[in-house]
Coordinates of C-alpha atoms and ligand atoms in Angstrom, one line a residue:
X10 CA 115.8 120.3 95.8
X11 CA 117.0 118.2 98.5
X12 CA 115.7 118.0 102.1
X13 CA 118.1 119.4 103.9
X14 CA 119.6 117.3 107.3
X15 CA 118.4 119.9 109.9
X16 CA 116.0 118.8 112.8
X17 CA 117.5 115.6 112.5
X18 CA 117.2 115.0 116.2
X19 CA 113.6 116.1 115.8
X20 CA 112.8 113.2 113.0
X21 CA 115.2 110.8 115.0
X22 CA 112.7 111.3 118.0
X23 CA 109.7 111.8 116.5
X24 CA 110.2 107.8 114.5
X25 CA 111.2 106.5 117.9
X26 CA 108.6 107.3 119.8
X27 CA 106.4 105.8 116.7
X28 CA 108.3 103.4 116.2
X29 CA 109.7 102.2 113.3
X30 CA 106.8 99.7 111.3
X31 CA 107.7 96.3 110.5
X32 CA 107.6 94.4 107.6
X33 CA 109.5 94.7 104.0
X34 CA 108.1 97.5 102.6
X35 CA 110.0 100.8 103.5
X36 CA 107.7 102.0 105.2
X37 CA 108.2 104.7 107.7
X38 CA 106.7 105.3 110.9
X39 CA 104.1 108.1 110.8
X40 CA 105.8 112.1 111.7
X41 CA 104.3 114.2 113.9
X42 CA 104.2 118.4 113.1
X43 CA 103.1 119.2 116.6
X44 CA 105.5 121.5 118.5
X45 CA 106.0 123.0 121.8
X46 CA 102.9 124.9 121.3
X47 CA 100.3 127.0 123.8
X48 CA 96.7 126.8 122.3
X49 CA 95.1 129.3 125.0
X50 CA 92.7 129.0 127.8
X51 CA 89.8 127.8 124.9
X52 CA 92.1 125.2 123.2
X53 CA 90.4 122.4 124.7
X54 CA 87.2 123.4 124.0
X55 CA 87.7 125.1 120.2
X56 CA 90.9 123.9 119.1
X57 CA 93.9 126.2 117.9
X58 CA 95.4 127.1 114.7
X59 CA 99.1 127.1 114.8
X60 CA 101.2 130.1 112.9
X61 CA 100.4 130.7 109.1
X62 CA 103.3 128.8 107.2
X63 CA 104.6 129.7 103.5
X64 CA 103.6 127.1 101.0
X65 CA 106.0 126.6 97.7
X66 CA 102.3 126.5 95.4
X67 CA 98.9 127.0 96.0
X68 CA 97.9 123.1 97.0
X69 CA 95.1 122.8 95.0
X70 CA 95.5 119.0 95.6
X71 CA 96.7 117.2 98.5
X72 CA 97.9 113.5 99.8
X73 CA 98.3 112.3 102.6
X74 CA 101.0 109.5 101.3
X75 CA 102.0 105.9 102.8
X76 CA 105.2 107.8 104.8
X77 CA 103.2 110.3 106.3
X78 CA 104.5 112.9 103.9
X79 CA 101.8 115.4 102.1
X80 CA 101.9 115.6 98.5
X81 CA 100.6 118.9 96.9
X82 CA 100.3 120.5 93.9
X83 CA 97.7 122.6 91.4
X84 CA 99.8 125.8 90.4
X85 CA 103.5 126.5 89.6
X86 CA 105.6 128.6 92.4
X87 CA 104.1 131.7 92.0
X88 CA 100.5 130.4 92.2
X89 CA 99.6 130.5 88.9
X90 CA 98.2 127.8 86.9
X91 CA 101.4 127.3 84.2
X92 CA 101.8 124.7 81.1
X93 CA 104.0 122.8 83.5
X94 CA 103.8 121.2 86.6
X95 CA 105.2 121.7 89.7
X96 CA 104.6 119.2 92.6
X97 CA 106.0 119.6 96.3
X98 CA 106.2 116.8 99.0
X99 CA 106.0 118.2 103.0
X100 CA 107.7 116.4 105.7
X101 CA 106.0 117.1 108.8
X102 CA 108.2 115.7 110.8
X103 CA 110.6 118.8 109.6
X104 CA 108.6 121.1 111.0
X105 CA 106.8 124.2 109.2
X106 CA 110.0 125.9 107.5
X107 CA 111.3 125.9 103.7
X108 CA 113.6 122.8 104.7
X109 CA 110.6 120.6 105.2
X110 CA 109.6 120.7 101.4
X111 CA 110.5 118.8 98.8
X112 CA 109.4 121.0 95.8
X113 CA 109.9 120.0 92.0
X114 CA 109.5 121.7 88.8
X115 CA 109.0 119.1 87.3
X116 CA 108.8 120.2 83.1
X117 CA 109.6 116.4 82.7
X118 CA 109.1 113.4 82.5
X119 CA 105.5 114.2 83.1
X120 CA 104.3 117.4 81.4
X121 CA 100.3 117.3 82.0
X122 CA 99.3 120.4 83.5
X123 CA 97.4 118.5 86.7
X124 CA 95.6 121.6 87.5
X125 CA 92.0 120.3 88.6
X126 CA 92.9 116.9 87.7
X127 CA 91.4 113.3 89.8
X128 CA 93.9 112.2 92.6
X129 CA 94.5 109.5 95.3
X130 CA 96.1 106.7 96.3
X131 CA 96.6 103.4 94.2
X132 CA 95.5 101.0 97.4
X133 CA 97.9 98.3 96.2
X134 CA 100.9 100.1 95.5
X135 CA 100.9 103.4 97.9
X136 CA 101.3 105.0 94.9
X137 CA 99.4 108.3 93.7
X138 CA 97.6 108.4 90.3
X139 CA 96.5 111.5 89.0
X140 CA 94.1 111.7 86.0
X141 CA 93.7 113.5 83.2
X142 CA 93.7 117.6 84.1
X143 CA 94.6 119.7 80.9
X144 CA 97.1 119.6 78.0
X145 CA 97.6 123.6 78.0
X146 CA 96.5 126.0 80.2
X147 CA 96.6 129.7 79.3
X148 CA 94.6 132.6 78.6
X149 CA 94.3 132.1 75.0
X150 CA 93.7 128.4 74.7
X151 CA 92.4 128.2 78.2
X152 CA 92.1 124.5 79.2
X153 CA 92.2 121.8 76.5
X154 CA 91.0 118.5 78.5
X155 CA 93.6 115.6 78.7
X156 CA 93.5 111.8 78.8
X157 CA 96.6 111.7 80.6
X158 CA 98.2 109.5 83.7
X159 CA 100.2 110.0 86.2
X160 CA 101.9 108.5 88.8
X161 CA 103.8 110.0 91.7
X162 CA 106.2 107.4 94.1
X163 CA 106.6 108.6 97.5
X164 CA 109.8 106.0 97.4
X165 CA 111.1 108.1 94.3
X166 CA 109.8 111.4 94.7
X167 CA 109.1 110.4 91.2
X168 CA 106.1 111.0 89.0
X169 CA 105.7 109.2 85.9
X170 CA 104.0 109.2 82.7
X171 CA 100.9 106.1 82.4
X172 CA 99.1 104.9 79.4
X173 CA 96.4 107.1 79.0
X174 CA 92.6 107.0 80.0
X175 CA 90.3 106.2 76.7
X176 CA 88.4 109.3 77.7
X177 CA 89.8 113.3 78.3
X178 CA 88.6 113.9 81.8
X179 CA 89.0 117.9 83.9
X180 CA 87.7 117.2 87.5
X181 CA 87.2 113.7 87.3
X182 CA 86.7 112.0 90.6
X183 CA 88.4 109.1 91.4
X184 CA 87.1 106.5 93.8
X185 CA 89.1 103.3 95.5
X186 CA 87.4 99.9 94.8
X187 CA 87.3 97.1 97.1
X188 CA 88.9 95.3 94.7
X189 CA 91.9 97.3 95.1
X190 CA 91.9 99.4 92.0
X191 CA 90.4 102.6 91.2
X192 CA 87.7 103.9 89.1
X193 CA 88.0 107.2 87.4
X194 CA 84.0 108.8 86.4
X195 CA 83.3 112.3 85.7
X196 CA 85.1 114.8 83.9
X197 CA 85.1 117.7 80.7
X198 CA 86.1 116.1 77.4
X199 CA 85.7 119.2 75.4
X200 CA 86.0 123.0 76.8
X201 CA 84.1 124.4 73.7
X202 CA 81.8 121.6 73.6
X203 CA 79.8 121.5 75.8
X204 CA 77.6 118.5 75.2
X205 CA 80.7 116.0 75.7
X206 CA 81.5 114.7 79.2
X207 CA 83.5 111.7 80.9
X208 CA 79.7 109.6 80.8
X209 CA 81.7 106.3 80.5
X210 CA 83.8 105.3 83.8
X211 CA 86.9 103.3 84.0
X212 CA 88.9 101.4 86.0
X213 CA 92.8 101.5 86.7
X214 CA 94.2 98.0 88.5
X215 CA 98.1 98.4 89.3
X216 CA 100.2 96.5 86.6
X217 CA 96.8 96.0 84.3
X218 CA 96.4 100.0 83.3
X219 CA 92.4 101.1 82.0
X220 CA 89.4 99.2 82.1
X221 CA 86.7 100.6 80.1
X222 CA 83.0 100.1 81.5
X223 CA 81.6 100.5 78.4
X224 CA 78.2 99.4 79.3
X225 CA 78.1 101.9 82.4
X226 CA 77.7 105.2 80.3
X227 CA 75.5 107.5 81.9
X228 CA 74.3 111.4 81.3
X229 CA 72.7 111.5 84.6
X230 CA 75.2 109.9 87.3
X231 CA 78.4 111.3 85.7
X232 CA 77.9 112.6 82.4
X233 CA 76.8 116.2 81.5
X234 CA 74.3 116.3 84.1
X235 CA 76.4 115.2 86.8
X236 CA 80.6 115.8 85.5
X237 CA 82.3 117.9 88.1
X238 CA 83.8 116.0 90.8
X239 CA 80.9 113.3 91.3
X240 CA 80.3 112.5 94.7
X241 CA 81.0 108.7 94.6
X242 CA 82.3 105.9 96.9
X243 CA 82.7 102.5 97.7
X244 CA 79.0 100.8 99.1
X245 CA 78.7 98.2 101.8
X246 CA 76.6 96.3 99.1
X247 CA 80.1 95.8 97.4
X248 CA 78.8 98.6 94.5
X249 CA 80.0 102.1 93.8
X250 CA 77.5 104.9 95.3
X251 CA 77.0 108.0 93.4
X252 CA 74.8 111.0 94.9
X253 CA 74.5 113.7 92.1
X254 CA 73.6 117.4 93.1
X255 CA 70.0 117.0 91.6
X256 CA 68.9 114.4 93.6
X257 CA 69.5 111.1 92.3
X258 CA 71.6 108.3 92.9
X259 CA 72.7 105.5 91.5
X260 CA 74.7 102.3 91.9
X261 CA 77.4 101.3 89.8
X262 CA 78.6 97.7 89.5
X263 CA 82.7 98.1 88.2
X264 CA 82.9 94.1 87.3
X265 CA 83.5 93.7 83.2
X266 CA 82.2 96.0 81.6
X267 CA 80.1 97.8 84.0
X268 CA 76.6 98.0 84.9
X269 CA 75.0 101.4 86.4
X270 CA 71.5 101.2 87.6
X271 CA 69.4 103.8 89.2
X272 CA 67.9 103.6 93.4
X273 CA 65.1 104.8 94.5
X274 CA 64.8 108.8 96.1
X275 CA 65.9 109.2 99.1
X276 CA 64.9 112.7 99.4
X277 CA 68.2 114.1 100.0
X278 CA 68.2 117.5 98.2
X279 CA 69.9 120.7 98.4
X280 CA 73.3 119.8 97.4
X281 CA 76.2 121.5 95.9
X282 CA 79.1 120.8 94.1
X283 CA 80.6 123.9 96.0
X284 CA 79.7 122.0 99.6
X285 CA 81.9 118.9 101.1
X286 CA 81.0 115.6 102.3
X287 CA 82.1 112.8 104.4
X288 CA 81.6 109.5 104.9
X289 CA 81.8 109.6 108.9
X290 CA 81.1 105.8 109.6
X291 CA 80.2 102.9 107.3
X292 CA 77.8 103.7 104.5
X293 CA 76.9 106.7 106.4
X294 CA 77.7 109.9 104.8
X295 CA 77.4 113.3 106.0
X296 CA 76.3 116.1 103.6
X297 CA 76.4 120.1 103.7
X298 CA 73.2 121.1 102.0
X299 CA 71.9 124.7 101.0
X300 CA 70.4 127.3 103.8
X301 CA 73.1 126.7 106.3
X302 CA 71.7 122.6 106.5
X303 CA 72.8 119.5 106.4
X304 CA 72.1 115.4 106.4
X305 CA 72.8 112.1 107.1
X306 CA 73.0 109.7 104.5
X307 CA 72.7 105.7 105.0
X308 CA 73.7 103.9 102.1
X309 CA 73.8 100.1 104.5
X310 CA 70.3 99.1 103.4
X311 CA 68.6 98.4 100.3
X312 CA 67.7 101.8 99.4
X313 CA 69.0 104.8 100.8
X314 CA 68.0 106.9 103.6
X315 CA 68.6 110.2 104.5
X316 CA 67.9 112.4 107.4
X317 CA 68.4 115.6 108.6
X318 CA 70.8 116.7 111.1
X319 CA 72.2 120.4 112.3
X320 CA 72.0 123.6 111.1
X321 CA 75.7 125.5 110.2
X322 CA 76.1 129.1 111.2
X323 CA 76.6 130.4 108.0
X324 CA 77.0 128.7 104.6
X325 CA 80.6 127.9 103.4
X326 CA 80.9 127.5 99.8
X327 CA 84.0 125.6 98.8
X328 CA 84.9 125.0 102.4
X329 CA 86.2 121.3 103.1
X330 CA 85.2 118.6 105.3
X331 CA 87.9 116.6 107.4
X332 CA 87.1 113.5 109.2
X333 CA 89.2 113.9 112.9
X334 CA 90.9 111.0 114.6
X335 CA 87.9 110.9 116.4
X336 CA 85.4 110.6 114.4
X337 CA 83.8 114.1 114.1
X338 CA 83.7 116.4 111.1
X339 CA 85.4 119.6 111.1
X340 CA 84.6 122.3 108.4
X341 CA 87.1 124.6 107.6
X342 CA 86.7 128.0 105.4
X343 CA 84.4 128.5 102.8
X344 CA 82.7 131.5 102.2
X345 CA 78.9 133.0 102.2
X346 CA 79.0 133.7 98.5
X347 CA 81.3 131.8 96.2
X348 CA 84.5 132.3 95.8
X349 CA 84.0 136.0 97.7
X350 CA 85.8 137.4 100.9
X351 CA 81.8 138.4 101.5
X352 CA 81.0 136.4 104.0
X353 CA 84.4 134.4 104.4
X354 CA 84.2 131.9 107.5
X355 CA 87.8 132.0 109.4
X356 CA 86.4 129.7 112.3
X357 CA 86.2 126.3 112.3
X358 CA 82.6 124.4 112.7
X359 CA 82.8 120.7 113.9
X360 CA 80.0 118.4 113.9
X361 CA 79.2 115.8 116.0
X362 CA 78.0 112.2 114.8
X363 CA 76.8 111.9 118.4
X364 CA 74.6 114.9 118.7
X365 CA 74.4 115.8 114.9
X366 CA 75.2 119.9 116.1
X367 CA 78.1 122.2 115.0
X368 CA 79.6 123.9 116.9
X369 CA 82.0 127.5 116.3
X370 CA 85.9 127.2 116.9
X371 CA 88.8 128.1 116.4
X372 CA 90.1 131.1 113.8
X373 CA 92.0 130.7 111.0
X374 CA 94.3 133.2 110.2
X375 CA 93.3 133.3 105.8
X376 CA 90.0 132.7 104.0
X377 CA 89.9 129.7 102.2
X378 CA 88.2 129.7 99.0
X379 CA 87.8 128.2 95.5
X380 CA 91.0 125.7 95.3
X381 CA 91.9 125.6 98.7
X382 CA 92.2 122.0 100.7
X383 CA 92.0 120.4 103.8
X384 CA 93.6 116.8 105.1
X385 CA 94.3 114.8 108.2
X386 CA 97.9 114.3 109.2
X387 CA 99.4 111.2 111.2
X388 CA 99.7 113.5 114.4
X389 CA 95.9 114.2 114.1
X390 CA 96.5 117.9 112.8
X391 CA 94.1 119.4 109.8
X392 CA 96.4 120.8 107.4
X393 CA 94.3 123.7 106.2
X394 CA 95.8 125.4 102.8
X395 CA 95.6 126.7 99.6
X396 CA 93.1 128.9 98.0
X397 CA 92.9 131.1 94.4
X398 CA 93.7 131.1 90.7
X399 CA 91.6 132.1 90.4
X400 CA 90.4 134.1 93.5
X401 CA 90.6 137.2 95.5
X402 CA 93.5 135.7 97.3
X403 CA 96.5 133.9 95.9
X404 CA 97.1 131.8 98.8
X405 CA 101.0 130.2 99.0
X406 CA 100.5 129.4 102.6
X407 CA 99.2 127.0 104.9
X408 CA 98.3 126.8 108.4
X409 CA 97.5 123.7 110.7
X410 CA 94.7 123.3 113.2
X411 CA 95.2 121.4 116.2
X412 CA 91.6 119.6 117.5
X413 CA 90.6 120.3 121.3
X414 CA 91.3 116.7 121.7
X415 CA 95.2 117.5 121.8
X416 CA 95.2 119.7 124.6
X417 CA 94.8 119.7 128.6
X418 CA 91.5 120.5 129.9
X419 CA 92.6 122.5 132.6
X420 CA 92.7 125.6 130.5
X421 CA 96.4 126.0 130.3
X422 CA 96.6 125.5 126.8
X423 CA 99.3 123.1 127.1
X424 CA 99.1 120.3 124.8
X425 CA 98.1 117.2 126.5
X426 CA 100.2 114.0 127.4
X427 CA 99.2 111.4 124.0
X428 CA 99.1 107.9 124.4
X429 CA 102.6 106.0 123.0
X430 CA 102.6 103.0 120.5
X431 CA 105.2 101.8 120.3
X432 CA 104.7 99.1 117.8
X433 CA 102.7 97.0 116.1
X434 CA 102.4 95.3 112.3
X435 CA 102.2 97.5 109.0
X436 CA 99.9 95.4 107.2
X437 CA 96.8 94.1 108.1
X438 CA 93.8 92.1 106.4
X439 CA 90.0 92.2 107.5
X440 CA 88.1 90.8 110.4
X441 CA 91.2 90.0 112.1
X442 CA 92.9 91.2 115.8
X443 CA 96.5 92.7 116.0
X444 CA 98.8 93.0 119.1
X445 CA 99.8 96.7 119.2
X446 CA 103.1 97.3 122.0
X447 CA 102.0 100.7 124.3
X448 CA 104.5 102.4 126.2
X449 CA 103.9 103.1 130.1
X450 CA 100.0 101.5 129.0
X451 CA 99.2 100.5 132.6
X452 CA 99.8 103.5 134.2
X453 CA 98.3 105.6 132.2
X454 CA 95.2 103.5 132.7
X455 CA 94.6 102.1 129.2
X456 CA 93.1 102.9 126.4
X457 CA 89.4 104.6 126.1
X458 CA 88.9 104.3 122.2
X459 CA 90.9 103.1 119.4
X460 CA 89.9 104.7 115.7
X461 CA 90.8 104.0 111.9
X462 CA 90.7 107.1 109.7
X463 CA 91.3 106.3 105.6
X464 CA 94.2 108.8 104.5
X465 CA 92.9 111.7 102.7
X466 CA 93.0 113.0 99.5
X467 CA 91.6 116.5 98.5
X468 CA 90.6 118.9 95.8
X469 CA 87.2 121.0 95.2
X470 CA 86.0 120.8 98.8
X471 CA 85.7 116.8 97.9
X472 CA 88.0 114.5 99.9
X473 CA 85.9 111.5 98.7
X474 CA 89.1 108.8 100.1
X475 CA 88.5 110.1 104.0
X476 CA 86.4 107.4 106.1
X477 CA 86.2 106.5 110.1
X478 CA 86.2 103.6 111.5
X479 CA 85.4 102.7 115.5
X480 CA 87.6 99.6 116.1
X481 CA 86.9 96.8 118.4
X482 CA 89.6 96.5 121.1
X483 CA 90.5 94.3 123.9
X484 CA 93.0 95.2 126.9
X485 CA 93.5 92.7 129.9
X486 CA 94.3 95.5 132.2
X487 CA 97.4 94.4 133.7
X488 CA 100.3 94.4 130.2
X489 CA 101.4 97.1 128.0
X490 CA 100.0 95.0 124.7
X491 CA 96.7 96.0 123.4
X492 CA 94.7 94.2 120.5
X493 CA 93.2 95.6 117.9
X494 CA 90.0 94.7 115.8
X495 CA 90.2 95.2 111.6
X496 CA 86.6 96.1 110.0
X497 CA 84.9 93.2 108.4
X498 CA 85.6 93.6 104.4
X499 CA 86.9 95.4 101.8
X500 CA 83.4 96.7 100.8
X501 CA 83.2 98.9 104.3
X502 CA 86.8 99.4 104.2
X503 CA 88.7 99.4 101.1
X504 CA 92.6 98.2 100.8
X505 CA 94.5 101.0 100.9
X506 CA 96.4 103.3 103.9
X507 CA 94.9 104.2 107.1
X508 CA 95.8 106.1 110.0
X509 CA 95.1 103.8 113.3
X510 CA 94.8 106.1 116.5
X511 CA 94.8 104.7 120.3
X512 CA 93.0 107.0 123.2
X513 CA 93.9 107.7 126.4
X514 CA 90.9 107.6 129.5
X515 CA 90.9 111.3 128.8
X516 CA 90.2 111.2 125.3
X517 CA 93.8 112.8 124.2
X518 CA 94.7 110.6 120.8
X519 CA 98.1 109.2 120.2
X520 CA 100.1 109.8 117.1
X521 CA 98.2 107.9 114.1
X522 CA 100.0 104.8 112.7
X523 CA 100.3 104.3 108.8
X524 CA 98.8 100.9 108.3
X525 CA 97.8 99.3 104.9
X526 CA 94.9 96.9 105.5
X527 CA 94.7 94.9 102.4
X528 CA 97.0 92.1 100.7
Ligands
CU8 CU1 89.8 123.8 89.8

């Protein structure tokens, strides 16, 4: 149950040349997976997945947490979705092999069965709640929805029982606020009943517990019309956005006791609880739509507006969507018909916010189905895993994909040269510029780009946390100090943990620095 001290040398360099944050929190540097590795002559062009990697439990849920480290969990060690919950925290920095998990069977202190259960980060606190999920899970009773809390510590490795939600909530979504807590919508009450949903949202504040908005209740926007998973996020208007699968849309004001009110159409149609999103720039989201489509949704104005963008090659039902360091959208797995190895997609299909095409890459060595997850890592890897209970696979593995923008253009398939930083603060508020210390900046001719990417957290091809950021920079050309631009407010970027990443001329990113923008 311990992590074991091997590759020591490897951690030791990979937090130096990070460097170790500042400030009082123990915070570590972000950890970098990436290994002498040899992508092939097409790396640069269609990325590479590195080898497939055992996995302790299928991660049905994934964190990216404040350390860098992943938390997972969804099934108990043989895949199977058990009474009892079993959680597992990877160290990337320990490389791919059984020493770089921290798995717990965890029958106490915290026995909710978290299988298809809300999860993210608490934006204050670094901490990762998880609500509701079931009470029991197995053949005879099935699931019997709970009203359960939990919280994990990354400083612990800890996850503890909270005062309960007023409401039993399976596949609630939960959604960061900007005013640092977290609103929990969505949800089954009742498996046999099935005229009871989780209509009435609520709020969790770190140190306060549950909020009831008892005069937000809606059927439509997340009640039995709209329960699984609503697709919901933080607005620039300083509301919560939700887009159901039928259409309609609504805006949801989390102060007292809640207000809800319904926007105009927008149009956007064709949508899927089975299909991801992303927000790929603020209050613009990308969604994948029905008949291989998809479209751009701007939330920035009064009402919203979509429009269409490019056509996928295939559709990929339950596939996820992962924002890159820089900025475009890559769709991993998913499958032609739900939930079937019929029409599994093994390659990867970015899309470009520039052009709005997708484009084929590189293969993946397993489907990904129903329960399987995707998330960014601090060394600009996709962590692509999980997948089953149920399904036709039982997927205890994991495999990373590298972007083209790690490798050398020249075909080699060597990974290329990233820029260094080697400091810089850990905290940072909004609308304000921060000196970040480069190593060997002048001669490797500056910087290009510098990006902000929200740390991930993802279940049911709905990784609603994830958002990019392009951030203003300045350089004077001749030091090895570089400043840095915050977004304006809370509303476009909510307090919480982000991953900042610095690029080279050539468009190769550096390792991404944890940083918590917020108070
Ligand atoms: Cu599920």
């Amino acid at each position: 149950m311990q992590i074991k001290k091997q590759s020591r040398t490897v951690l030791a360099a990979a937090l130096a040349s990070v460097g170790v944050l500042g400030g009082g929190a123990e915070v570590r540097a972000a950890s970098s997976a990436v290994l002498p590795f040899n992508g092939g002559p097409d790396a640069y062009r269609k990325g590479a997945f590195g080898p497939l990697m055992d996995w302790p439990l299928i991660p049905i849920h994934v964190v990216l947490q404040p350390d860098g480290r992943v938390l997972s969990f969804g099934t108990d060690l043989n895949g199977t979705h058990q009474p009892e919950l079993a959680y597992d925290v990877w160290e990337p920095a320990l490389g791919t092999g059984s020493t770089a998990h921290l798995t717990l069977d965890s029958k106490t202190p915290a026995a909710t069965n978290v299988f298809c259960a809300g999860q993210a980060l608490v934006p204050i606190t670094g901490q990762t709640l998880v609500a509701a999920g079931t009470v029991n899970m197995s053949a005879v009773t099935k699931g019997i929805p709970s009203a359960d809390t939990n919280l994990f510590d990354y400083r612990s490795n800890q996850m503890v029982k909270e005062p309960p939600m007023a409401l039993k909530r399976w596949y609630p979504s939960l959604v960061s606020l900007a005013g640092g807590g977290l609103i929990v919508m969505g949800g089954k009450m009742d498996t046999a009943d099935t005229t009871i949903y989780g209509e009435i949202p609520e709020v969790y504040e770190a140190g306060k517990g549950w909020r009831v908005l008892s005069t937000a209740a809606s059927v439509e926007a997340y009640g039995a019309r709209n329960w699984y998973y609503p697709r919901a996020w933080q607005a620039p208007n300083g509301k919560v956005f939700i887009q159901t699968n039928f259409g309609a849309a609504y805006d949801l004001d989390p102060t007292g006791t809640g207000t809800v009110t319904k926007l105009p159409k927008s149009g956007l149609a064709d949508l899927a609880s089975t299909l991801p999103s992303a927000m790929f720039a603020p209050g613009k989201i990308l969604f994948l739509q029905e008949k291989q489509a998809s479209a751009m949704l701007d939330i920035n104005g009064a009402v919203p507006v979509a429009s269409a963008s490019g056509k996928l090659s295939q559709m990929r039902y339950h596939g996820n969507a992962t924002l890159l360091a820089d900025g475009q959208v890559v769709v991993t797995g998913g499958s032609s018909v739900p939930n079937s190895l019929s029409g599994a997609a093994y390659a990867v299909e970015t899309w470009n916010p520039a052009t709005g095409l997708w484009t084929l890459g590189a293969v993946a060595a397993k489907a990904r189905l129903y329960h399987s997850t995707a998330l960014l890592l601090p060394d600009a890897t996709v962590l692509v895993g999980g997948g089953g209970a149920p399904g036709p696979l039982t997927n205890l593995n994991a495999e990373i994909y590298y972007p083209p923008y790690l490798f050398a253009t020249d075909g080699s398939g060597e990974l290329a040269r990233r820029p260094l930083v080697l400091g810089g603060p850990s905290t940072m508020v909004w609308n304000h510029g921060y000196p970040l210390r480069m190593a060997n900046f002048k001669a490797a001719r500056g910087v290009k780009r510098v990006t902000l990417v929200r740390a991930g957290a993802d279940t049911h091809n709905w990784n609603n946390e994830q958002r990019f950021f392009d951030l203003a920079f300045h350089w004077n050309g001749t030091d090895e100090k570089l400043r840095v631009f915050t977004p304006a407010n809370a509303h476009i970027a909510p307090p919480g943990y982000y991953l900042l990443f610095v690029f080279n001329p050539f468009g190769v990113p550096s390792v991404g620095r944890v940083v918590k923008i917020g108070p």
